[in-house]
mmCIF file of C-alpha atoms in Angstrom:
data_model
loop_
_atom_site.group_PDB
_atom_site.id
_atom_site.type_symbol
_atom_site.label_atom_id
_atom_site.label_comp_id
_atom_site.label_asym_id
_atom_site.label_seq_id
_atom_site.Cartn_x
_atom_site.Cartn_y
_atom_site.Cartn_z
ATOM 1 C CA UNK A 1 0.000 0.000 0.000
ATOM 2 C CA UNK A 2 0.979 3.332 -1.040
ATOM 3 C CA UNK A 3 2.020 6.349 1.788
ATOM 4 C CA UNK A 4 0.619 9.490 1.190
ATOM 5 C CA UNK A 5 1.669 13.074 2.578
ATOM 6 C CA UNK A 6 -1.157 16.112 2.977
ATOM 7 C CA UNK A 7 -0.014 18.929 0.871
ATOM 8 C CA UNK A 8 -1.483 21.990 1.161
ATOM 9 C CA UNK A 9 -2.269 23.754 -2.006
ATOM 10 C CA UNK A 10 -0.279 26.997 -2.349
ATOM 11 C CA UNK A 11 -3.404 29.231 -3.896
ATOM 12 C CA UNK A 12 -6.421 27.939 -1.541
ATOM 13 C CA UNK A 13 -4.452 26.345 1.454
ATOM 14 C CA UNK A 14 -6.471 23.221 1.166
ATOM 15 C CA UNK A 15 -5.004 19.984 2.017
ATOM 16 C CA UNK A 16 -4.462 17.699 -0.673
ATOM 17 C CA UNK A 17 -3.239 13.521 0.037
ATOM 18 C CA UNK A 18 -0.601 12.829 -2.514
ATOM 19 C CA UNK A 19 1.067 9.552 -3.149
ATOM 20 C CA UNK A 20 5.099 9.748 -1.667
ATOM 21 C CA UNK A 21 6.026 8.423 -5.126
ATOM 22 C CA UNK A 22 3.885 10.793 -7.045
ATOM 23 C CA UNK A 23 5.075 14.247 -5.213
ATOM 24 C CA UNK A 24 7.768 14.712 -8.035
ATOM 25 C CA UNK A 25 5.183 15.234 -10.346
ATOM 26 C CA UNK A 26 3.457 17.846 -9.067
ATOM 27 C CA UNK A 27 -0.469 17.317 -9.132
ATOM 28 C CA UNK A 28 -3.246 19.635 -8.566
ATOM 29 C CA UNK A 29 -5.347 21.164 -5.898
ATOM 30 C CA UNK A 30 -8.296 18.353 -5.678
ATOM 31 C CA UNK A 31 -10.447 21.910 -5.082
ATOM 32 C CA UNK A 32 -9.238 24.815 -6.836
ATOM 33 C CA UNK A 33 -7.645 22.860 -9.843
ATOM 34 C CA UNK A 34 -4.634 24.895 -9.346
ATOM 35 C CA UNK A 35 -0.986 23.238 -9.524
ATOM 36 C CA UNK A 36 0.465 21.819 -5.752
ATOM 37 C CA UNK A 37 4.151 22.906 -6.624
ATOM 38 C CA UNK A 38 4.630 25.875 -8.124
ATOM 39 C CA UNK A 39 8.855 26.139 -7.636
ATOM 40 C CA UNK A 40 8.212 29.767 -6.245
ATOM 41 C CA UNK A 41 8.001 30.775 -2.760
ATOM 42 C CA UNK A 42 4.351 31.553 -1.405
ATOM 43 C CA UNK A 43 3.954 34.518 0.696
ATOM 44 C CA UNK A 44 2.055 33.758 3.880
ATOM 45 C CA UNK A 45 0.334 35.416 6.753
ATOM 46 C CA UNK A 46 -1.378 34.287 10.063
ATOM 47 C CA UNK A 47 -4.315 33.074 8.221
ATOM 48 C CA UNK A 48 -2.762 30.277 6.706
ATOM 49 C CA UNK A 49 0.174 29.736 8.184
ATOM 50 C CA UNK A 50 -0.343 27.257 10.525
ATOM 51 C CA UNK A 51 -1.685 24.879 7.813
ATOM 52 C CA UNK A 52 1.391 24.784 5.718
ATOM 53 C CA UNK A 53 3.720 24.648 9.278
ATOM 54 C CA UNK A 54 1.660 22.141 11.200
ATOM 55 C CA UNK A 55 -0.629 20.230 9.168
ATOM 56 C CA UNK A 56 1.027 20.109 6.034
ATOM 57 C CA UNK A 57 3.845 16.743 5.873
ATOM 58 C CA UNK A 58 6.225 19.178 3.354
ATOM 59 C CA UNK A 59 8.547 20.960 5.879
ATOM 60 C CA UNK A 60 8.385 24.570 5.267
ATOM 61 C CA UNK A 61 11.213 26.640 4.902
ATOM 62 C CA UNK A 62 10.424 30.150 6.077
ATOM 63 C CA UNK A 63 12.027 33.822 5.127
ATOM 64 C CA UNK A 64 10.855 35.883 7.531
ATOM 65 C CA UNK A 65 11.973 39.061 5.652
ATOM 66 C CA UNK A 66 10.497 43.105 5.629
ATOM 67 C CA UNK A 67 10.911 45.597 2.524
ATOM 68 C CA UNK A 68 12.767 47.797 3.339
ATOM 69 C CA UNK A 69 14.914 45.580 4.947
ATOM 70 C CA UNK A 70 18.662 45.798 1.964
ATOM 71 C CA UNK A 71 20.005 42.269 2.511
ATOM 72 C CA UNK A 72 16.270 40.774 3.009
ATOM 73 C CA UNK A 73 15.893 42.324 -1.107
ATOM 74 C CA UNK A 74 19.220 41.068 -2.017
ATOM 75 C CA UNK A 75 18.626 37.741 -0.635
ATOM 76 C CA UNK A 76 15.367 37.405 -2.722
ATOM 77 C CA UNK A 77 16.307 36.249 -5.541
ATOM 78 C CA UNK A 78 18.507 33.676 -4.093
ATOM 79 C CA UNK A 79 15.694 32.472 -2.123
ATOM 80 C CA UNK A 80 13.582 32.289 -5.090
ATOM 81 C CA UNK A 81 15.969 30.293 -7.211
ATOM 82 C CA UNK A 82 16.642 27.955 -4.119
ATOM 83 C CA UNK A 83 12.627 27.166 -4.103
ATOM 84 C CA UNK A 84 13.052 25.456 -7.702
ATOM 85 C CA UNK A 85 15.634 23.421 -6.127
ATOM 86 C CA UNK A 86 13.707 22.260 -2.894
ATOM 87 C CA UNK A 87 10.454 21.502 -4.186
ATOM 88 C CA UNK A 88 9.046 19.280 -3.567
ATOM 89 C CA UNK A 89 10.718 18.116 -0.903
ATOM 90 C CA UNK A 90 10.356 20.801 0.643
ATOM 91 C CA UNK A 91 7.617 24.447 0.795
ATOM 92 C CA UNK A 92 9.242 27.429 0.875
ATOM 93 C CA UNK A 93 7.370 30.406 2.611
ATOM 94 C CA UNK A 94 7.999 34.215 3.031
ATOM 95 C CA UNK A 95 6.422 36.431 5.559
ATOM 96 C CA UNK A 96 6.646 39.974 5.617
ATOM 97 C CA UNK A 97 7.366 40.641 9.214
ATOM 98 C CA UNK A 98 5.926 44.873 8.896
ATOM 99 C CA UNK A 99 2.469 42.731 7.875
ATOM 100 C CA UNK A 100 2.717 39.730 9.879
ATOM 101 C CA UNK A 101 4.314 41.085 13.513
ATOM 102 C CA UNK A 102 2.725 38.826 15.634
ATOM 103 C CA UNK A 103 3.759 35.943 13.327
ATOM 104 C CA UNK A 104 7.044 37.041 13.466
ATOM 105 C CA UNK A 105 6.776 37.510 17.550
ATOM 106 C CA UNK A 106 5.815 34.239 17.679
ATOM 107 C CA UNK A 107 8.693 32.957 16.204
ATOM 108 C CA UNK A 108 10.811 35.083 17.972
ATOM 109 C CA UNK A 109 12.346 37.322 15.246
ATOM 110 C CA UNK A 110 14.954 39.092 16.828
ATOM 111 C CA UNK A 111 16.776 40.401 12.696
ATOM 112 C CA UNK A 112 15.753 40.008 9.237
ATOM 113 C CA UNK A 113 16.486 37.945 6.928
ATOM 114 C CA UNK A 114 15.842 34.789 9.263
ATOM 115 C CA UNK A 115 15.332 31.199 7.699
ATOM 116 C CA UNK A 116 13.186 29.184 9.597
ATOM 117 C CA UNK A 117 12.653 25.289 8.969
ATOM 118 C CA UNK A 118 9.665 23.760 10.377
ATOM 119 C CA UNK A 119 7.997 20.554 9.945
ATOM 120 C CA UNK A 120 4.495 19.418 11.589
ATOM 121 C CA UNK A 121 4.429 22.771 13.321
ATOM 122 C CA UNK A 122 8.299 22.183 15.164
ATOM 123 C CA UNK A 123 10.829 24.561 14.459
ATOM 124 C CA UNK A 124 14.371 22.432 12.952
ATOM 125 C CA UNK A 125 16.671 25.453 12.341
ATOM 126 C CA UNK A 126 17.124 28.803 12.275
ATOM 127 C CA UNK A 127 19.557 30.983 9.895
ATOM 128 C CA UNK A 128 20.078 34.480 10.284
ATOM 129 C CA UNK A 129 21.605 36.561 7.879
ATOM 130 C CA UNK A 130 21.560 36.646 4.069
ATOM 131 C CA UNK A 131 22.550 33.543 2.175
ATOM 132 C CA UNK A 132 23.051 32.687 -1.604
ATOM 133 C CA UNK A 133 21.191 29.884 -2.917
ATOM 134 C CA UNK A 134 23.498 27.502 -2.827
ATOM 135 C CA UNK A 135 23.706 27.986 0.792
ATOM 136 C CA UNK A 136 20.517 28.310 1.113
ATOM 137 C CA UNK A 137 19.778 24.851 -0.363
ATOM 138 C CA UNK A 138 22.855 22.949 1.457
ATOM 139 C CA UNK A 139 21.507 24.357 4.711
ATOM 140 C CA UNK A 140 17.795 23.565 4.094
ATOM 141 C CA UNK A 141 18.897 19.501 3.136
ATOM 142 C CA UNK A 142 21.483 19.145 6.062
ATOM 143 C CA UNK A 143 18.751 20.509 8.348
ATOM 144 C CA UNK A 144 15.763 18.128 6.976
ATOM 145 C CA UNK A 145 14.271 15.443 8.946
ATOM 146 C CA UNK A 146 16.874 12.234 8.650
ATOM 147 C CA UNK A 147 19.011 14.035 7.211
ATOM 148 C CA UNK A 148 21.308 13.438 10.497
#
């Protein structure tokens, strides 16, 4: 019998069961028709949050980032580029911390840029500090469950 993981879908935040073997090629929402992997970070607030970090199997690699924050914009890119790499082993999440301040209290942001790994709603790893993506990705896969 096959294992599935819940996915939640990047556009509606519904969760979606996907077969482990099938997550590589992609699928779609079951409700909104819209793709589950998108190789692009999703920006999230309070509403949804919690159902990507906790109920979602995907750990979710978080930028907790503001605008006019310089090496949060520099970074950007980088974390961008590192999302086509990760998916879809793993979600990739920014949150605006001038939008989302309790969000970012919860977590405990102290300075910006700040990675934050979580999977089924426990915190992995933290980063600060702005990172290419090459970093970005080494860090993300040495800090992923079994990975040690």
């Amino acid at each position: 019998m096959s294992h599935s993981l819940l996915v939640p879908c990047p556009h509606c935040h519904t969760l979606n069961r996907v077969p482990a073997e099938r997550l590589q090629d992609g699928g779609q929402c079951g409700r909104c028709k819209a793709p589950l992997m998108s190789g692009t970070p999703l920006a999230l607030g309070a509403q949804h949050f919690d159902v990507h970090a906790q109920q979602g199997d995907l750990p979710l690699l978080v930028d907790f980032w503001a605008p006019w924050c310089g090496p949060c914009r520099s970074m950007a890119p980088a974390f961008e580029a590192a999302a086509a790499s990760l998916e879809p082993r793993v979600r990739l999440a920014k949150v605006n911390t001038e939008e989302e301040q309790r969000l970012a209290a919860r977590f405990g942001i102290r300075s910006i840029p700040t990675l934050v790994l979580i999977h089924k709603g426990r915190e992995l790893a933290r980063q600060s500090g702005a990172l290419g993506q090459e970093q970005i990705v080494r860090w993300a896969q040495a800090n992923l469950p079994g990975a040690r």
